[in-house]
Coordinates of C-alpha atoms in Angstrom, one line a residue:
M1 CA 104.9 89.0 113.3
R2 CA 105.8 88.7 110.2
L3 CA 103.0 89.7 107.4
G4 CA 105.2 89.5 104.1
I5 CA 104.1 92.9 102.7
G6 CA 107.0 94.9 103.8
R7 CA 107.1 98.3 105.4
T8 CA 105.7 100.1 102.0
G9 CA 102.6 97.4 101.9
V10 CA 102.2 98.5 105.5
V11 CA 102.4 102.1 104.8
I12 CA 99.7 101.3 101.6
L13 CA 97.4 99.6 104.2
L14 CA 97.6 102.2 106.6
G15 CA 96.8 104.7 103.9
L16 CA 93.5 102.9 103.0
F17 CA 92.3 102.8 106.3
V18 CA 92.9 106.5 106.8
I19 CA 91.1 107.1 103.7
L20 CA 88.4 105.1 103.9
G21 CA 88.0 105.5 108.3
A22 CA 87.9 109.7 107.0
E23 CA 85.2 108.9 104.9
D24 CA 83.4 107.1 107.1
V25 CA 83.9 110.0 109.8
Y26 CA 82.6 112.5 107.0
V27 CA 79.2 110.1 106.5
W28 CA 78.6 110.7 110.0
A29 CA 79.3 114.3 110.2
V30 CA 77.1 115.0 107.3
A31 CA 74.6 112.5 107.8
G32 CA 74.4 112.8 111.5
T33 CA 74.5 109.3 112.2
V34 CA 77.1 107.1 112.2
P35 CA 77.4 104.9 109.2
G36 CA 76.0 101.2 109.0
V37 CA 77.8 98.2 109.4
E38 CA 78.0 97.8 105.4
F39 CA 80.7 100.6 105.6
F40 CA 82.6 98.8 108.1
L41 CA 82.7 95.4 106.5
A42 CA 83.8 97.4 103.1
L43 CA 86.6 98.7 104.7
V44 CA 87.3 95.4 106.2
F45 CA 87.0 93.9 102.8
V46 CA 88.9 96.6 101.1
L47 CA 92.1 96.3 103.6
V48 CA 91.7 92.1 103.1
V49 CA 91.8 92.5 99.4
A50 CA 94.5 95.2 99.4
F51 CA 96.5 92.9 101.7
V52 CA 96.5 90.0 99.8
A53 CA 97.4 91.3 96.7
I54 CA 100.7 93.2 98.0
R55 CA 101.3 89.9 99.5
E56 CA 101.2 88.2 96.3
A57 CA 103.0 90.9 94.3
R58 CA 105.7 90.5 96.7
A59 CA 106.2 87.0 96.7
H60 CA 106.2 86.9 92.6
P61 CA 108.0 89.7 91.1
P62 CA 107.5 90.4 87.7
S63 CA 110.7 88.8 85.8
R64 CA 113.5 91.2 84.4

């Protein structure tokens, strides 16, 4: 499956997923309750925006 974001894009998205997932785990550990749907939707929204931005940046590189 081709995503059109390259290896660097995949690494960036995985990094974001790990950071935001760790934040959710931290909230869960501190508050004692599982974060709500808002946290999950925010995670998905950030990943989608980053994916689109990376794909567009690769499709339209700056001129030299």
